[in-house]
Short mmCIF file of C-alpha atoms and ligand atoms in Angstrom, two decimals:
data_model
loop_
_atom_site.label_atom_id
_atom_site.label_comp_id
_atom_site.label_asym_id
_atom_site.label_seq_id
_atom_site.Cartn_x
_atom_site.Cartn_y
_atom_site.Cartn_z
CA UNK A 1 3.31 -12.65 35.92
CA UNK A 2 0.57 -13.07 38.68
CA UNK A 3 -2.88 -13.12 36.66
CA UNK A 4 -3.76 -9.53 37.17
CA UNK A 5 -1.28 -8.16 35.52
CA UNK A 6 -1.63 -10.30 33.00
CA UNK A 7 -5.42 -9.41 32.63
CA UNK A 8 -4.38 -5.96 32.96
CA UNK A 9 -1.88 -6.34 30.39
CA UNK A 10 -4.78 -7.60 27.52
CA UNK A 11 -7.58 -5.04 28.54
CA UNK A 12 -8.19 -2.78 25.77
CA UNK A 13 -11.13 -0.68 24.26
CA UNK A 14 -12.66 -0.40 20.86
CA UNK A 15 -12.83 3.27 21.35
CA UNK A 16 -8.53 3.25 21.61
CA UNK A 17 -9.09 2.52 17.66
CA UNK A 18 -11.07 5.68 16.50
CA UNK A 19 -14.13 4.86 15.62
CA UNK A 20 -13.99 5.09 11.83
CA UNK A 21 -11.88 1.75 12.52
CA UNK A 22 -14.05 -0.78 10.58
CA UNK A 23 -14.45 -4.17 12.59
CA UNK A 24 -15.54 -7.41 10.89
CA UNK A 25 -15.32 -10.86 10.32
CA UNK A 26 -14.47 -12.64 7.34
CA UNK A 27 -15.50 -15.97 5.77
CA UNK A 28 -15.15 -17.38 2.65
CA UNK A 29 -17.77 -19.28 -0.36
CA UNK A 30 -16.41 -22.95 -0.56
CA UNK A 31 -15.84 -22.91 3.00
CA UNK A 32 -19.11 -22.21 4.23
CA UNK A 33 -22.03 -22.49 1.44
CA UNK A 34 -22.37 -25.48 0.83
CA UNK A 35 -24.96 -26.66 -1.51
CA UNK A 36 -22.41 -27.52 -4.41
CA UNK A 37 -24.57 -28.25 -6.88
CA UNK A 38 -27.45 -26.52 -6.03
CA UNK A 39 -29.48 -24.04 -8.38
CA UNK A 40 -27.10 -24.45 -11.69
CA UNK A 41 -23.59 -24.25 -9.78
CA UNK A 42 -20.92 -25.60 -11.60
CA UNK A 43 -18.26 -27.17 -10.10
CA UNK A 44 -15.20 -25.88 -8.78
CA UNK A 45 -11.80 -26.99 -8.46
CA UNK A 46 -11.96 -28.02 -4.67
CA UNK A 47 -15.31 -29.64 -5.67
CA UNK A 48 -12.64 -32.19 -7.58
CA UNK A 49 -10.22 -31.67 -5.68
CA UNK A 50 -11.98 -32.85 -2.59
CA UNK A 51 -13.29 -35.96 -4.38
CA UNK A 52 -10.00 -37.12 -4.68
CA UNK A 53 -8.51 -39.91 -2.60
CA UNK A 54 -5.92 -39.20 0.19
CA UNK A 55 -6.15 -35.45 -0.82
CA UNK A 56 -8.15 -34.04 2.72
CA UNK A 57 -8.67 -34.74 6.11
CA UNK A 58 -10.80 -37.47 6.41
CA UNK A 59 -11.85 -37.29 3.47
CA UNK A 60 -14.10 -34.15 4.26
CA UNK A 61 -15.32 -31.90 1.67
CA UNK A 62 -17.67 -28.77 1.19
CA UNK A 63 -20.57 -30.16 0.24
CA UNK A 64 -22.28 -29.31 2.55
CA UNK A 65 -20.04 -27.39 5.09
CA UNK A 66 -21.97 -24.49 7.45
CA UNK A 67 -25.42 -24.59 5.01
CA UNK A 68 -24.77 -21.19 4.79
CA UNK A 69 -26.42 -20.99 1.27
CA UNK A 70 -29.37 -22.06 3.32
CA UNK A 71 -28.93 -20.75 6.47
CA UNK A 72 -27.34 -16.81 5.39
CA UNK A 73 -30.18 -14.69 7.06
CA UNK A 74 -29.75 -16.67 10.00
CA UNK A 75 -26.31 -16.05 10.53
CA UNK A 76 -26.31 -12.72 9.43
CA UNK A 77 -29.02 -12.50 12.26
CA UNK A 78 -26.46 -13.63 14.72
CA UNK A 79 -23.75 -11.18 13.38
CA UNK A 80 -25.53 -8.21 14.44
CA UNK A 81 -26.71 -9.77 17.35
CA UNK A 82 -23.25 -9.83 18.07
CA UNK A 83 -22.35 -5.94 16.94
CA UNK A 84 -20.43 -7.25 13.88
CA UNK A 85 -21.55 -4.57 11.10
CA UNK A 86 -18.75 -5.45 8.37
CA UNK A 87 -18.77 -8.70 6.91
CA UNK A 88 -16.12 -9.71 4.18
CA UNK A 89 -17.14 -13.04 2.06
CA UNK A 90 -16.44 -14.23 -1.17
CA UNK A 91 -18.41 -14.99 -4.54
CA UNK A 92 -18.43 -18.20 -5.89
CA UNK A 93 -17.55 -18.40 -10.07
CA UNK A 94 -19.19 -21.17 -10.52
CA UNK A 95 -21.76 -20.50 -8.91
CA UNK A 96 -22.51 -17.51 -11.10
CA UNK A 97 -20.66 -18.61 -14.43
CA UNK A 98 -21.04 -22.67 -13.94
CA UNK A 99 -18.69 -23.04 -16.84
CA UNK A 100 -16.42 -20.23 -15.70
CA UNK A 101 -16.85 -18.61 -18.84
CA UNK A 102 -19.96 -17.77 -21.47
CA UNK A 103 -23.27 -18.13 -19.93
CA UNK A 104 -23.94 -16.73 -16.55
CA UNK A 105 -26.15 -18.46 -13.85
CA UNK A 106 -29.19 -16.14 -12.75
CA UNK A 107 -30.18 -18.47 -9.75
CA UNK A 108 -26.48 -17.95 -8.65
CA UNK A 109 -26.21 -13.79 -9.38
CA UNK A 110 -29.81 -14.14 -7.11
CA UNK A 111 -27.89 -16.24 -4.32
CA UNK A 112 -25.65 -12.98 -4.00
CA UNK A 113 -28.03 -10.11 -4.21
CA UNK A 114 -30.34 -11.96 -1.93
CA UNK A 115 -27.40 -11.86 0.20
CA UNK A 116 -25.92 -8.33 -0.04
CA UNK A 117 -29.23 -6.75 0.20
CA UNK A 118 -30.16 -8.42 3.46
CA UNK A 119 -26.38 -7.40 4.98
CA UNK A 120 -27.49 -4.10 3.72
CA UNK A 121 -30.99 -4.68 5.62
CA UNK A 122 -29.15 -5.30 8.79
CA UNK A 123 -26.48 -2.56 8.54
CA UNK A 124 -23.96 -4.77 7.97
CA UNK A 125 -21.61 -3.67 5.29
CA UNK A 126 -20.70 -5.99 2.73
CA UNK A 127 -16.64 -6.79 2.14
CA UNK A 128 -16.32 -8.88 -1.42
CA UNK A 129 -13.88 -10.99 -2.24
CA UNK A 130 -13.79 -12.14 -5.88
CA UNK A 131 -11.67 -14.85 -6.20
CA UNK A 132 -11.04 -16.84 -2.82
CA UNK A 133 -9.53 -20.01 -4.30
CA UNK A 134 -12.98 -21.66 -6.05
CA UNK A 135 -11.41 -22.01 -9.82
CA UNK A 136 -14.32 -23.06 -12.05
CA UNK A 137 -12.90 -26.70 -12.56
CA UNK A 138 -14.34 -26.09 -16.66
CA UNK A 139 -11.11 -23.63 -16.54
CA UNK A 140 -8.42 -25.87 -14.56
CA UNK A 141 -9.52 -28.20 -17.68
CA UNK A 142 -7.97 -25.87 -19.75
CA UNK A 143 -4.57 -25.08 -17.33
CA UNK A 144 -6.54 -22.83 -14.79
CA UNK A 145 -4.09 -19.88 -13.78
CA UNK A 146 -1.29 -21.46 -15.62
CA UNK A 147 -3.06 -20.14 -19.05
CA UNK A 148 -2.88 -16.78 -20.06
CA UNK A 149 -6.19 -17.01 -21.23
CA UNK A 150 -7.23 -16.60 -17.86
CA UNK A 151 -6.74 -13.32 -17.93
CA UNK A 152 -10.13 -12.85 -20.42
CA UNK A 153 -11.63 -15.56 -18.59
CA UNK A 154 -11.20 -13.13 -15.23
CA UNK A 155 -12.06 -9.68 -16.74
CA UNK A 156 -15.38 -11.23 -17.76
CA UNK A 157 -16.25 -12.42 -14.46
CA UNK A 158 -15.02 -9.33 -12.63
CA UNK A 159 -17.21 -7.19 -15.32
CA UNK A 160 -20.07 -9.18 -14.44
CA UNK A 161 -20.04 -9.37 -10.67
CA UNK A 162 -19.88 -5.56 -11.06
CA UNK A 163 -22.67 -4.93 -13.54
CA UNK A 164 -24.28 -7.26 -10.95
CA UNK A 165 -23.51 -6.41 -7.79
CA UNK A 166 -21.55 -2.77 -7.91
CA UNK A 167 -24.71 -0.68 -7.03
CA UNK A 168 -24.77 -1.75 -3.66
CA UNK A 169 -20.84 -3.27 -2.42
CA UNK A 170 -18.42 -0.22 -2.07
CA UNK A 171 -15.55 -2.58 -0.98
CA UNK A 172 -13.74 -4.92 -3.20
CA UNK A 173 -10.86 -7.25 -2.64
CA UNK A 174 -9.85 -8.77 -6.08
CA UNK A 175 -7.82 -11.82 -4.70
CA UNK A 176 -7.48 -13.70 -1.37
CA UNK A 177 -4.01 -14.39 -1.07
CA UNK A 178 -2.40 -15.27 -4.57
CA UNK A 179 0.65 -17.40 -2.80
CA UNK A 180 -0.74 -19.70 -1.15
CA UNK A 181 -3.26 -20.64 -3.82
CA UNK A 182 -0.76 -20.61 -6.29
CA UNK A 183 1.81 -21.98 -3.84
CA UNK A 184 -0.17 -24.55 -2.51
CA UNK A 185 -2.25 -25.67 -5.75
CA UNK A 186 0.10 -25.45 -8.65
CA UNK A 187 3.70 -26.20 -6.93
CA UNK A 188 2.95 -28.33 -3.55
CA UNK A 189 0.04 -29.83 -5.14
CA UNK A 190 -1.67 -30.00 -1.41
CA UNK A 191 -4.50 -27.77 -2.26
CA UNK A 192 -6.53 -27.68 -5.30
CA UNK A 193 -5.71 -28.14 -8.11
CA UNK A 194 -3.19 -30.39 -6.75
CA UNK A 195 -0.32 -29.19 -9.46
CA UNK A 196 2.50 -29.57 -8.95
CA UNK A 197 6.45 -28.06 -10.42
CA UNK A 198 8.18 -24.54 -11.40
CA UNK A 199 6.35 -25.16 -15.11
CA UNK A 200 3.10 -24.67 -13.65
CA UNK A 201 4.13 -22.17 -10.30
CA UNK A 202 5.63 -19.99 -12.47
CA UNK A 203 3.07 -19.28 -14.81
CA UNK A 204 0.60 -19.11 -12.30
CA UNK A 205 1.93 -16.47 -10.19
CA UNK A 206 2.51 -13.66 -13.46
CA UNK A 207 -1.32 -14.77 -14.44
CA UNK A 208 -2.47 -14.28 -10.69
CA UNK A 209 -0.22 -10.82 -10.24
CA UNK A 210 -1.91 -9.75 -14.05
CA UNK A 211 -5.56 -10.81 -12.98
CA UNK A 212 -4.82 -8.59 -9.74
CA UNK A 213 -4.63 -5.32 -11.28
CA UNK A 214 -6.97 -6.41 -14.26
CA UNK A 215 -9.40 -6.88 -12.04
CA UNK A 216 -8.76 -3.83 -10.14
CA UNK A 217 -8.93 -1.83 -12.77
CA UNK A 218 -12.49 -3.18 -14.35
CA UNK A 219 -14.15 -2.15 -10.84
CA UNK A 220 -12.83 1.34 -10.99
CA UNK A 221 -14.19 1.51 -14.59
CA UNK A 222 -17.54 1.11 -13.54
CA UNK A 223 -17.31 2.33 -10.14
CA UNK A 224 -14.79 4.97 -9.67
CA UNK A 225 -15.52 5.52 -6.26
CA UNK A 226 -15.53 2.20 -5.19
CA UNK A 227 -12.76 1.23 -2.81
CA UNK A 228 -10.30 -1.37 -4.41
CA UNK A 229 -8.01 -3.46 -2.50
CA UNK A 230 -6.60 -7.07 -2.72
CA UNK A 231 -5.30 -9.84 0.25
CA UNK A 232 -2.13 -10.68 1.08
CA UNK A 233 -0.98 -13.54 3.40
CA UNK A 234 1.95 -12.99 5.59
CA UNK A 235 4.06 -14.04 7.89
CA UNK A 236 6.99 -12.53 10.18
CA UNK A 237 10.26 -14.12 9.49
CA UNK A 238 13.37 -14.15 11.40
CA UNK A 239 16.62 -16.22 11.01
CA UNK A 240 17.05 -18.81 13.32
CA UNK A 241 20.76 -17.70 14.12
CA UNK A 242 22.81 -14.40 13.80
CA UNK A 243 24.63 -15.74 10.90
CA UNK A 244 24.91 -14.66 7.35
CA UNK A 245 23.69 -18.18 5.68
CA UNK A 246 20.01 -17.76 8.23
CA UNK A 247 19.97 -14.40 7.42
CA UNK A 248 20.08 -14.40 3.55
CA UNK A 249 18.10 -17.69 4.04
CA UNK A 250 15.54 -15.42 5.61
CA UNK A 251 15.71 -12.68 3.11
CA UNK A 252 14.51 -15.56 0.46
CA UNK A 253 11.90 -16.57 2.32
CA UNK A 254 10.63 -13.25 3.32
CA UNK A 255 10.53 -12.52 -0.95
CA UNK A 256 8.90 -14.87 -1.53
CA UNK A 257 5.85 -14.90 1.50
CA UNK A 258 5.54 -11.11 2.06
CA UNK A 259 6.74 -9.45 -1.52
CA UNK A 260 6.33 -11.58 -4.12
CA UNK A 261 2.93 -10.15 -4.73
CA UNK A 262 2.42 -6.56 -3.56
CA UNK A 263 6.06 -5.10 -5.31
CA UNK A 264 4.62 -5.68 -8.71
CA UNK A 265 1.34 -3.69 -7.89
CA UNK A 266 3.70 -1.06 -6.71
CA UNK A 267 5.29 -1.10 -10.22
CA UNK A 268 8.50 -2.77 -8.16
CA UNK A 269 8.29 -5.50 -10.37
CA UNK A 270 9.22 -9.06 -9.14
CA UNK A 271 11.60 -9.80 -6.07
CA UNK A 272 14.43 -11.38 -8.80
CA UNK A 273 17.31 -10.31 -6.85
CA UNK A 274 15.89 -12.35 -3.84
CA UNK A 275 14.35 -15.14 -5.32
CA UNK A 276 16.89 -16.06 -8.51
CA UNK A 277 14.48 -18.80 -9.98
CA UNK A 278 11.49 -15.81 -10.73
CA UNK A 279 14.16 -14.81 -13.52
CA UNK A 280 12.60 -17.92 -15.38
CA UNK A 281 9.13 -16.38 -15.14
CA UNK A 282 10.39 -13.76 -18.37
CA UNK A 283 9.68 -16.30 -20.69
CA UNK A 284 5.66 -15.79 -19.48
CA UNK A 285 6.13 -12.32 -19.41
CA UNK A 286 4.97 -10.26 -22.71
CA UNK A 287 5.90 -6.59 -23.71
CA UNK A 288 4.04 -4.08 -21.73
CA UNK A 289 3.15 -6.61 -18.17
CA UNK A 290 5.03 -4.48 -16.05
CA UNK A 291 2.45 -2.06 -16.68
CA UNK A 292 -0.29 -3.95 -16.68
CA UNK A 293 0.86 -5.68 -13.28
CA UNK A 294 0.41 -2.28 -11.62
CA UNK A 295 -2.48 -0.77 -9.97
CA UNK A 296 -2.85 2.05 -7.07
CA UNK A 297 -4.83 -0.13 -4.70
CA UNK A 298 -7.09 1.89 -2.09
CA UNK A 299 -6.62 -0.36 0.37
CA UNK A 300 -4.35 -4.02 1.07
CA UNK A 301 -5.29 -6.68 3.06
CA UNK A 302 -3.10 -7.78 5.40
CA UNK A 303 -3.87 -11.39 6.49
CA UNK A 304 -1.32 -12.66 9.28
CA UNK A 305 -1.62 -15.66 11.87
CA UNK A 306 2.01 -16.66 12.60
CA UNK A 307 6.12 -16.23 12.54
CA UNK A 308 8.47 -18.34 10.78
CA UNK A 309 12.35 -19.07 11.79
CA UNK A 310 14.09 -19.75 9.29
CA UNK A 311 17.21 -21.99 8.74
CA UNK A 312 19.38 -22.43 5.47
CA UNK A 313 18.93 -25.49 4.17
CA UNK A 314 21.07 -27.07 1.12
CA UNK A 315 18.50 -29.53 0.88
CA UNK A 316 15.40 -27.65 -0.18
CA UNK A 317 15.60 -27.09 -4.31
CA UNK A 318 15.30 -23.47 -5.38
CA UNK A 319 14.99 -21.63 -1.82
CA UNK A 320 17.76 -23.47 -0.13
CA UNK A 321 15.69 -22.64 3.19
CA UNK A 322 13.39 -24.25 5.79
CA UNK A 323 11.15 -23.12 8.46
CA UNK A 324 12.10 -24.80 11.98
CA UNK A 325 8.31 -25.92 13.50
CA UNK A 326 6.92 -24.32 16.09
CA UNK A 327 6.16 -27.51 17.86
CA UNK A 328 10.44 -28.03 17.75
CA UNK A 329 10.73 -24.67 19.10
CA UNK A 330 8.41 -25.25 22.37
CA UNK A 331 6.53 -21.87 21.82
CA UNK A 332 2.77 -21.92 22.55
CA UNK A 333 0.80 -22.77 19.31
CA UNK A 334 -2.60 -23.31 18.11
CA UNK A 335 -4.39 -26.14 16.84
CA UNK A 336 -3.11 -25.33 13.07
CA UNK A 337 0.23 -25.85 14.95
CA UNK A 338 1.42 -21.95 14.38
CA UNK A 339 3.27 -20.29 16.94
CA UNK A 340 0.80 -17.68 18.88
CA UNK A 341 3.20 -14.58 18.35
CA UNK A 342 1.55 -11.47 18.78
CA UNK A 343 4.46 -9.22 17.62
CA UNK A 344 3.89 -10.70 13.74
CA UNK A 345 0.83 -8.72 13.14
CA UNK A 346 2.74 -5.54 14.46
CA UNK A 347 5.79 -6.19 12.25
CA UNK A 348 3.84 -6.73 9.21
CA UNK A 349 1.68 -3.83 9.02
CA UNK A 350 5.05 -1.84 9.38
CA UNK A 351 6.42 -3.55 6.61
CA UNK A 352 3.45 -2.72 3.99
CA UNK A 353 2.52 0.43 5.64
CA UNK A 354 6.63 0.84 4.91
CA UNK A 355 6.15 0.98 1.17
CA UNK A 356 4.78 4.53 -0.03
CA UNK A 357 2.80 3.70 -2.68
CA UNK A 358 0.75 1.75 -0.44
CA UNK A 359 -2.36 3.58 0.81
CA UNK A 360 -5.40 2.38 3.50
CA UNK A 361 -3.86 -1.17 5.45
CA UNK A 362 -6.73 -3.76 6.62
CA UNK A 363 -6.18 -6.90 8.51
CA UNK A 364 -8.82 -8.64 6.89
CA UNK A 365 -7.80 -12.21 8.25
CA UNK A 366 -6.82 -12.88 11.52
CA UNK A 367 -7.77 -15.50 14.29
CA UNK A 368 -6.82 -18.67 15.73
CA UNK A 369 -7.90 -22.36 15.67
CA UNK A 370 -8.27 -24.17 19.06
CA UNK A 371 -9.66 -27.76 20.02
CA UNK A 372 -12.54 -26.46 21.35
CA UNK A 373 -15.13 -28.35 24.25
CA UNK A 374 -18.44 -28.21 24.86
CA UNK A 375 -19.71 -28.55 28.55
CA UNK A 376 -23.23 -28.01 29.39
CA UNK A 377 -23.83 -26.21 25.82
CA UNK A 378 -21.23 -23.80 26.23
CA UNK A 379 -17.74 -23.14 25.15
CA UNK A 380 -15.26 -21.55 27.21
CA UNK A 381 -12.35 -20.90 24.63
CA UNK A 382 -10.45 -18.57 26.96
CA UNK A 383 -7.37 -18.87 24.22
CA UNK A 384 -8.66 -17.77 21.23
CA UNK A 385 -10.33 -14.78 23.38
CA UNK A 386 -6.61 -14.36 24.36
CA UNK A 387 -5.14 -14.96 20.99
CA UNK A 388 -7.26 -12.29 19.54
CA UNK A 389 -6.24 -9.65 22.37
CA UNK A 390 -3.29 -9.93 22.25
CA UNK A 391 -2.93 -9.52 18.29
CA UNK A 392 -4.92 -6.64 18.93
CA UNK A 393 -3.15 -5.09 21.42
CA UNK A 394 -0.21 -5.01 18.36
CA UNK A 395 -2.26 -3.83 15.87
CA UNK A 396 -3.55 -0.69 18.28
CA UNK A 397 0.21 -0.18 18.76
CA UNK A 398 0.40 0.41 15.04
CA UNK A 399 -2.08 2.41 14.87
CA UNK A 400 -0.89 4.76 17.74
CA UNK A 401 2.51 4.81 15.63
CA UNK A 402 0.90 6.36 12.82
CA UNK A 403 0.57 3.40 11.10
CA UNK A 404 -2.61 3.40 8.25
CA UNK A 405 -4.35 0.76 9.50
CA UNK A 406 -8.16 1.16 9.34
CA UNK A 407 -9.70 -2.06 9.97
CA UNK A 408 -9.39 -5.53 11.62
CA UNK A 409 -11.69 -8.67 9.92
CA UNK A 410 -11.22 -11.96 12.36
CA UNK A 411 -11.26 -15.15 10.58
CA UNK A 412 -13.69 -16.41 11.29
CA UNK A 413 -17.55 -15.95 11.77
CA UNK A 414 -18.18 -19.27 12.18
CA UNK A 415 -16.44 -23.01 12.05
CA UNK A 416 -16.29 -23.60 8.90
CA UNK A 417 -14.32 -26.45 6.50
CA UNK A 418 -10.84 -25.49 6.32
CA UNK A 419 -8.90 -26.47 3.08
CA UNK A 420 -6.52 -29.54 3.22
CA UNK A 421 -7.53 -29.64 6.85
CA UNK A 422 -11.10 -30.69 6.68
CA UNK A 423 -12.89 -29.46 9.55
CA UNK A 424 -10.95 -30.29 12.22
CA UNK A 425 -9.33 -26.80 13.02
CA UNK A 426 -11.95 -24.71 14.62
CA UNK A 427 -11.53 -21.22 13.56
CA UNK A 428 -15.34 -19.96 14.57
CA UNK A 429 -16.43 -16.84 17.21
CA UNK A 430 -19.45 -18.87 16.72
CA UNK A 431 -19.50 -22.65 16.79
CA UNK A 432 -21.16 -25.36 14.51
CA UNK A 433 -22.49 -28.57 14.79
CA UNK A 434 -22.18 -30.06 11.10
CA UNK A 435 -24.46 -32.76 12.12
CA UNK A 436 -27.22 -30.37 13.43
CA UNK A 437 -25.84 -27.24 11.97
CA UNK A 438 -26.70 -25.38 15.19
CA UNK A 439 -24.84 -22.48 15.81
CA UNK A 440 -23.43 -21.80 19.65
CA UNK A 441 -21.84 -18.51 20.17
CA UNK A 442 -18.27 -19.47 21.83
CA UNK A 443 -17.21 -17.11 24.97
CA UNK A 444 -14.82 -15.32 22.01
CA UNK A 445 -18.06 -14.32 19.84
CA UNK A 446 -19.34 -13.33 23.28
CA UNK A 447 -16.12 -11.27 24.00
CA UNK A 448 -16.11 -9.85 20.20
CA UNK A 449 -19.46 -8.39 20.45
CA UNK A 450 -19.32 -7.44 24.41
CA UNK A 451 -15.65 -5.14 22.71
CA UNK A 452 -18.38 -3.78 19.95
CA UNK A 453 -20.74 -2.70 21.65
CA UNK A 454 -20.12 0.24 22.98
CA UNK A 455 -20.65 2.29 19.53
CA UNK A 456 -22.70 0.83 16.63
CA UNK A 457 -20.97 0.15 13.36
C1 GAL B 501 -6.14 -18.11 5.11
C2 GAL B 501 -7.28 -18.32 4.14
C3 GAL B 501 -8.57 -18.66 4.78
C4 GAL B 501 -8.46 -19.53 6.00
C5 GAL B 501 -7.35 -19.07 6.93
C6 GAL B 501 -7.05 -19.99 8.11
O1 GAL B 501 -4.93 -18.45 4.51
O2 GAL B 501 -7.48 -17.17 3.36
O3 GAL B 501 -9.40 -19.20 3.79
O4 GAL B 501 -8.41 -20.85 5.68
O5 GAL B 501 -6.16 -18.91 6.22
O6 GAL B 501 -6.19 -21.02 7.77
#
């Protein structure tokens, strides 16, 4: 395709979205604040988790990370410099219950309002995530999600953020993406808090799915109005051949990474006929969870970066599937090594805007990590302004085919220190020195805000 066309084929208009389409960015609290101890903070799980030998990227950690505990009004400065007037973020529990339970921190709750009231100050709407991986590490002490007591533990933090906070934030997202955090922390072990094993995956995901709608349903108490939704991570999957074994390899795969959360909500109850292994969960399960793991969500967050193929696999216990890399398959990828596949995004709001139950559809994570240069102070990172097109251009289709998608969050504001990964994947519109901490807007932040700006918020 001769480049015209190609341009041609990625032009599109913020006013093709309606403008009640709400347009953000997303971050999250361990990821950017820093300042782990500051103030009263307790620590969190990745606090340990970070600590720990051989665990992260060169041995990085989130100390310190983007200052942003510091350095909020200046970036929320440079967010509606840029025309960004919806920013989602998350609230540390430690930070504003050090010991996860029992006393609460008032230097922390001040840490927040400061922080919502000056978004508000700006016209930038605040998004808030309440739990975004950041487990209290006084709770992992006592089996963190894989207790049932957590479900007290989360109700009283919920109820206090609210009391706290609920005036002023109209738009709540309980959880950011119960798989992978209890995927990755309590059965890979790769993420904290580095469990590992069905005995503690198990548990974890019926006390995640419970503190879901619990949580829910505490901010609707208090603030009927508010609009309630939760995240979801997902990915397209397709069988990597036309054959029954790929396909039903597929099918478990898909259960597991796209349903295994959302169909209880929906009073669906757990993919079991999919994923045979969940029927072990029952002895977790008490009379009367199915009700409690349902709530009417306003709104779910869709968070999608990638495809997977998939392959059946005899070798891999309990799913008896594997993905096939991207990097094998000689598609373009990023720096995260995820195949750059427009189409996903597309196919996934079609399969939750597919379910009836569910109501308002957000993609409140999406974006791309690139090895990024710097030449004469500037930053020229034509892909991710390319990447973030074209997943656009998929998401508008959606939306033209009647889709309920209202919203698009990229991920992220800035650089900031990305799990396992350290801070080696650059996900930032804006990019950050962690020596310096100076912020340089990339030629994507520049793009971003040059798409906004044509109406205001
Ligand atoms: C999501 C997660 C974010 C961010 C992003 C990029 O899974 O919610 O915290 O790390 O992926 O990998």
């Amino acid at each position: 395709m001769v480049k015209e066309e190609q341009e041609k084929k990625l032009s599109l208009k913020r006013e093709d979205f309606g403008k009640d389409f709400k347009w953000g960015v997303s971050t999250a609290a361990y990821q950017i604040e820093g300042s782990h101890q500051a103030d009263g903070k307790g620590p969190s799980i990745w606090d340990i988790f970070t600590a720990k030998r051989g665990k992260i990227y060169q041995a990085h950690n989130g100390n310190i990370a983007c200052d942003f505990y510091n350095k909020y009004e200046e970036d929320l400065y440079l967010m509606k410099d840029l025309n960004i007037h919806n920013f989602r973020f998350s609230i540390s529990w430690s930070r504003v219950i050090p010991a996860g339970v029992g006393v609460p921190n008032p230097e922390g709750i001040d840490f927040y309002n400061k922080l919502i009231d000056k978004c508000l100050a700006l016209d930038i709407e605040p998004w808030v995530t309440l739990y975004h991986w950041d487990l209290p590490a006084a709770l992992e002490q006592k089996g963190g999600w894989t207790n049932r007591e957590i479900i007290s533990w989360f109700k009283d933090y919920v109820t206090l953020c609210v009391q706290c906070f609920g005036d002023r934030v109209k738009n709540w997202m309980v959880l950011n993406e119960p798989l992978v955090f209890v995927g990755a922390g309590y059965f890979l072990g790769v993420h904290a808090p580095g469990k590992r094993g069905m005995k503690n995956f198990l548990p974890a995901i019926h006390h995640a799915a419970l503190c879901q709608a619990e949580g829910a349903r505490i901010i609707k108490q208090y603030y009927p109005l508010a609009k309630v939704g939760t995240t979801f991570s997902c990915s397209f999957i397709e069988p990597s051949r036309p054959i029954q074994k790929d396909i039903m390899a597929a099918q478990r795969i898909d259960a597991l990474v796209n349903r295994l959360f959302i169909e209880p909500a929906l009073g669906m109850g757990y993919p079991v006929e999919d994923l045979k292994f969940l029927k072990k969960m029952e002895k977790y399960q008490l009379p009367g969870d199915k009700a409690l793991l349902q709530f009417d969500f306003d709104f779910i967050g869709v968070q999608n970066y990638t495809r997977e193929i998939i392959k059946h696999s005899w070798f891999v216990p309990y799913i008896k599937a594997r993905n096939i890399k991207a990097e094998k398959r000689k598609v373009p990828i990023t720096a995260m090594k995820w195949e750059i596949y427009p189409d996903s995004i597309y196919q996934m709001l079609k399969k939750f805007n597919s379910y009836k139950k569910v109501r308002d559809i957000y993609v409140t994570e999406n974006g791309a990590a690139f090895k990024d240069i710097i030449e004469d102070g500037r930053i020229n990172d034509k892909r991710r302004t390319n990447y973030l097109k074209g997943y656009l251009k998929a998401v508008l289709q959606a939306k033209k085919e009647g889709m309920n998608v209202k919203g698009y969050f990229v991920w992220s504001f800035t650089d900031n220190f990305e799990w396992a990964e350290g801070f080696r994947p650059r996900f930032g519109l804006v990019h950050v020195d962690y020596q310096t901490q100076k912020r340089t807007i990339k030629a994507s932040g520049k793009w971003y805000s040059n798409f906004l700006r044509n109406q205001v918020k």
